[in-house]
Short mmCIF file of N, CA and C in Angstrom, two decimals:
data_model
loop_
_atom_site.label_atom_id
_atom_site.label_comp_id
_atom_site.label_asym_id
_atom_site.label_seq_id
_atom_site.Cartn_x
_atom_site.Cartn_y
_atom_site.Cartn_z
N MET A 249 22.21 25.27 -1.39
CA MET A 249 20.77 25.28 -1.20
C MET A 249 20.40 24.20 -0.18
N ALA A 250 19.57 24.56 0.75
CA ALA A 250 19.16 23.64 1.82
C ALA A 250 18.18 22.61 1.28
N GLU A 251 18.26 21.44 1.85
CA GLU A 251 17.37 20.35 1.47
C GLU A 251 15.96 20.63 2.00
N ALA A 252 14.94 20.34 1.22
CA ALA A 252 13.55 20.53 1.65
C ALA A 252 13.25 19.57 2.80
N ALA A 253 12.39 19.97 3.73
CA ALA A 253 12.06 19.16 4.91
C ALA A 253 11.55 17.77 4.49
N GLU A 254 10.69 17.72 3.50
CA GLU A 254 10.15 16.43 3.05
C GLU A 254 11.26 15.51 2.54
N THR A 255 12.20 16.07 1.82
CA THR A 255 13.33 15.30 1.30
C THR A 255 14.21 14.83 2.45
N THR A 256 14.44 15.68 3.42
CA THR A 256 15.25 15.31 4.59
C THR A 256 14.60 14.14 5.32
N ILE A 257 13.31 14.21 5.54
CA ILE A 257 12.60 13.14 6.25
C ILE A 257 12.68 11.84 5.47
N LYS A 258 12.48 11.88 4.18
CA LYS A 258 12.57 10.65 3.35
C LYS A 258 13.98 10.05 3.44
N ARG A 259 14.99 10.91 3.36
CA ARG A 259 16.38 10.43 3.41
C ARG A 259 16.67 9.79 4.77
N LEU A 260 16.24 10.45 5.84
CA LEU A 260 16.49 9.92 7.18
C LEU A 260 15.73 8.62 7.43
N ARG A 261 14.50 8.54 6.95
CA ARG A 261 13.74 7.29 7.10
C ARG A 261 14.45 6.14 6.39
N MET A 262 14.93 6.39 5.19
CA MET A 262 15.63 5.34 4.45
C MET A 262 16.89 4.91 5.20
N ARG A 263 17.64 5.86 5.72
CA ARG A 263 18.86 5.53 6.47
C ARG A 263 18.54 4.80 7.77
N ALA A 264 17.40 5.13 8.39
CA ALA A 264 17.01 4.46 9.63
C ALA A 264 16.66 3.00 9.37
N TRP A 265 16.05 2.72 8.23
CA TRP A 265 15.63 1.35 7.90
C TRP A 265 16.75 0.52 7.27
N ARG A 266 17.79 1.14 6.79
CA ARG A 266 18.86 0.41 6.10
C ARG A 266 20.18 0.61 6.83
N ARG A 267 20.25 0.03 8.01
CA ARG A 267 21.42 0.12 8.86
C ARG A 267 22.36 -1.03 8.56
N GLY A 268 23.39 -1.18 9.36
CA GLY A 268 24.32 -2.29 9.19
C GLY A 268 23.86 -3.55 9.90
N THR A 269 22.95 -3.39 10.87
CA THR A 269 22.44 -4.56 11.60
C THR A 269 20.92 -4.55 11.59
N LYS A 270 20.35 -5.72 11.55
CA LYS A 270 18.89 -5.85 11.55
C LYS A 270 18.28 -5.30 12.84
N GLU A 271 18.99 -5.48 13.95
CA GLU A 271 18.49 -4.97 15.23
C GLU A 271 18.26 -3.46 15.17
N MET A 272 19.20 -2.75 14.60
CA MET A 272 19.05 -1.30 14.54
C MET A 272 18.02 -0.90 13.48
N ASP A 273 17.87 -1.70 12.42
CA ASP A 273 16.77 -1.46 11.47
C ASP A 273 15.44 -1.47 12.21
N LEU A 274 15.27 -2.48 13.06
CA LEU A 274 14.00 -2.68 13.75
C LEU A 274 13.78 -1.70 14.90
N ILE A 275 14.83 -1.08 15.36
CA ILE A 275 14.70 -0.06 16.41
C ILE A 275 14.51 1.32 15.78
N LEU A 276 15.37 1.68 14.85
CA LEU A 276 15.34 3.04 14.29
C LEU A 276 14.29 3.24 13.21
N GLY A 277 14.00 2.19 12.42
CA GLY A 277 13.03 2.32 11.34
C GLY A 277 11.64 2.72 11.82
N PRO A 278 11.05 1.96 12.74
CA PRO A 278 9.72 2.34 13.24
C PRO A 278 9.73 3.69 13.95
N TYR A 279 10.81 3.99 14.66
CA TYR A 279 10.92 5.29 15.32
C TYR A 279 10.85 6.40 14.26
N ALA A 280 11.63 6.25 13.21
CA ALA A 280 11.64 7.25 12.14
C ALA A 280 10.26 7.38 11.50
N ASP A 281 9.63 6.25 11.23
CA ASP A 281 8.30 6.28 10.61
C ASP A 281 7.30 7.06 11.45
N GLU A 282 7.37 6.91 12.76
CA GLU A 282 6.39 7.52 13.65
C GLU A 282 6.74 8.92 14.12
N ARG A 283 8.02 9.26 14.17
CA ARG A 283 8.40 10.51 14.85
C ARG A 283 8.97 11.61 13.96
N LEU A 284 9.59 11.27 12.84
CA LEU A 284 10.32 12.28 12.08
C LEU A 284 9.44 13.41 11.56
N ALA A 285 8.25 13.10 11.10
CA ALA A 285 7.38 14.13 10.51
C ALA A 285 7.05 15.24 11.50
N ALA A 286 7.07 14.93 12.79
CA ALA A 286 6.74 15.92 13.81
C ALA A 286 7.97 16.69 14.30
N MET A 287 9.15 16.33 13.85
CA MET A 287 10.38 16.98 14.31
C MET A 287 10.67 18.25 13.52
N GLY A 288 11.25 19.20 14.22
CA GLY A 288 11.71 20.43 13.59
C GLY A 288 13.10 20.23 13.01
N PRO A 289 13.61 21.25 12.33
CA PRO A 289 14.92 21.15 11.68
C PRO A 289 16.06 20.79 12.64
N GLU A 290 16.05 21.34 13.84
CA GLU A 290 17.13 21.06 14.80
C GLU A 290 17.08 19.59 15.24
N ALA A 291 15.90 19.09 15.54
CA ALA A 291 15.75 17.70 15.96
C ALA A 291 16.12 16.75 14.82
N LEU A 292 15.75 17.11 13.60
CA LEU A 292 16.12 16.27 12.44
C LEU A 292 17.64 16.24 12.27
N ALA A 293 18.29 17.35 12.52
CA ALA A 293 19.75 17.40 12.42
C ALA A 293 20.40 16.51 13.48
N ILE A 294 19.84 16.49 14.67
CA ILE A 294 20.36 15.62 15.73
C ILE A 294 20.14 14.16 15.35
N PHE A 295 18.96 13.83 14.81
CA PHE A 295 18.69 12.46 14.38
C PHE A 295 19.66 12.07 13.26
N ASP A 296 19.93 12.98 12.35
CA ASP A 296 20.89 12.72 11.27
C ASP A 296 22.26 12.40 11.87
N GLY A 297 22.65 13.14 12.89
CA GLY A 297 23.91 12.86 13.57
C GLY A 297 23.92 11.51 14.25
N LEU A 298 22.79 11.14 14.84
CA LEU A 298 22.67 9.83 15.47
C LEU A 298 22.89 8.72 14.44
N LEU A 299 22.32 8.91 13.25
CA LEU A 299 22.46 7.90 12.20
C LEU A 299 23.89 7.75 11.69
N ALA A 300 24.73 8.74 11.96
CA ALA A 300 26.13 8.67 11.55
C ALA A 300 26.96 7.81 12.50
N GLU A 301 26.37 7.47 13.64
CA GLU A 301 27.09 6.67 14.63
C GLU A 301 27.13 5.19 14.25
N ASN A 302 28.08 4.49 14.80
CA ASN A 302 28.26 3.06 14.59
C ASN A 302 27.09 2.28 15.20
N ASP A 303 26.58 1.28 14.47
CA ASP A 303 25.45 0.50 14.95
C ASP A 303 25.71 -0.20 16.28
N HIS A 304 26.90 -0.68 16.48
CA HIS A 304 27.20 -1.37 17.74
C HIS A 304 27.15 -0.41 18.92
N ASP A 305 27.64 0.81 18.71
CA ASP A 305 27.53 1.83 19.75
C ASP A 305 26.08 2.21 19.98
N LEU A 306 25.34 2.42 18.90
CA LEU A 306 23.92 2.77 19.02
C LEU A 306 23.15 1.71 19.79
N TYR A 307 23.38 0.45 19.48
CA TYR A 307 22.67 -0.63 20.15
C TYR A 307 22.99 -0.62 21.65
N ALA A 308 24.25 -0.43 21.98
CA ALA A 308 24.65 -0.38 23.40
C ALA A 308 23.98 0.79 24.11
N TRP A 309 23.88 1.93 23.44
CA TRP A 309 23.24 3.10 24.05
C TRP A 309 21.74 2.87 24.23
N VAL A 310 21.09 2.37 23.21
CA VAL A 310 19.63 2.17 23.25
C VAL A 310 19.24 1.13 24.29
N THR A 311 20.06 0.10 24.43
CA THR A 311 19.75 -0.97 25.39
C THR A 311 20.23 -0.65 26.80
N GLY A 312 20.98 0.43 26.95
CA GLY A 312 21.47 0.82 28.27
C GLY A 312 22.75 0.13 28.68
N ALA A 313 23.38 -0.59 27.76
CA ALA A 313 24.64 -1.27 28.07
C ALA A 313 25.77 -0.27 28.27
N SER A 314 25.67 0.87 27.62
CA SER A 314 26.63 1.94 27.83
C SER A 314 25.91 3.28 27.66
N GLU A 315 26.56 4.33 28.11
CA GLU A 315 25.93 5.65 28.10
C GLU A 315 26.23 6.38 26.79
N ALA A 316 25.21 6.98 26.22
CA ALA A 316 25.35 7.75 24.99
C ALA A 316 26.09 9.06 25.28
N PRO A 317 26.69 9.65 24.26
CA PRO A 317 27.29 10.97 24.43
C PRO A 317 26.21 11.96 24.90
N GLU A 318 26.61 12.92 25.69
CA GLU A 318 25.67 13.85 26.30
C GLU A 318 24.73 14.52 25.28
N ALA A 319 25.25 14.92 24.15
CA ALA A 319 24.44 15.61 23.15
C ALA A 319 23.35 14.72 22.56
N LEU A 320 23.56 13.40 22.60
CA LEU A 320 22.59 12.47 22.02
C LEU A 320 21.69 11.81 23.05
N ARG A 321 21.96 12.01 24.33
CA ARG A 321 21.21 11.31 25.38
C ARG A 321 19.70 11.49 25.31
N PRO A 322 19.18 12.71 25.14
CA PRO A 322 17.71 12.84 25.09
C PRO A 322 17.10 12.05 23.92
N LEU A 323 17.74 12.10 22.76
CA LEU A 323 17.22 11.37 21.60
C LEU A 323 17.34 9.87 21.81
N VAL A 324 18.48 9.42 22.29
CA VAL A 324 18.67 7.99 22.54
C VAL A 324 17.65 7.49 23.57
N SER A 325 17.38 8.27 24.58
CA SER A 325 16.38 7.92 25.58
C SER A 325 15.00 7.78 24.94
N ASP A 326 14.66 8.69 24.05
CA ASP A 326 13.37 8.64 23.36
C ASP A 326 13.29 7.43 22.44
N VAL A 327 14.35 7.15 21.71
CA VAL A 327 14.38 5.98 20.83
C VAL A 327 14.24 4.71 21.66
N SER A 328 14.96 4.63 22.76
CA SER A 328 14.90 3.47 23.64
C SER A 328 13.50 3.26 24.20
N SER A 329 12.89 4.34 24.67
CA SER A 329 11.53 4.27 25.20
C SER A 329 10.55 3.82 24.13
N HIS A 330 10.68 4.35 22.95
CA HIS A 330 9.82 3.97 21.83
C HIS A 330 9.95 2.48 21.53
N ALA A 331 11.18 1.99 21.49
CA ALA A 331 11.41 0.57 21.19
C ALA A 331 10.82 -0.32 22.29
N ARG A 332 11.00 0.07 23.56
CA ARG A 332 10.44 -0.72 24.67
C ARG A 332 8.92 -0.77 24.60
N HIS A 333 8.29 0.35 24.31
CA HIS A 333 6.84 0.39 24.22
C HIS A 333 6.31 -0.43 23.03
N ARG A 334 7.02 -0.38 21.92
CA ARG A 334 6.64 -1.20 20.76
C ARG A 334 6.74 -2.68 21.10
N LEU A 335 7.82 -3.06 21.76
CA LEU A 335 8.00 -4.46 22.11
C LEU A 335 6.94 -4.91 23.10
N ALA A 336 6.64 -4.10 24.09
CA ALA A 336 5.62 -4.45 25.08
C ALA A 336 4.25 -4.60 24.43
N ALA A 337 3.96 -3.79 23.42
CA ALA A 337 2.66 -3.87 22.74
C ALA A 337 2.54 -5.14 21.90
N GLU A 338 3.67 -5.70 21.47
CA GLU A 338 3.66 -6.89 20.65
C GLU A 338 3.58 -8.18 21.46
N ILE A 339 3.87 -8.08 22.74
CA ILE A 339 3.89 -9.29 23.58
C ILE A 339 2.51 -9.62 24.05
#
């Protein structure tokens, strides 16, 4: 039986906020809070896959230190843009 969309979003938000590093908590958590509810099943599945990646790799991809895998590039770009805009708004 497939997981209900609301349950999927709650699970992904929790995983986004409870990463292995505080940096990724602060990058992925707010992104999940603001964007997941508007995502369709395919986009949620891609985000779920992103959360399965290693935090050190994710941080390098989001900050542009290294290139994300092709399948994740659009999402990583969106996460990175979201984080930059949040940071700029706080300064």
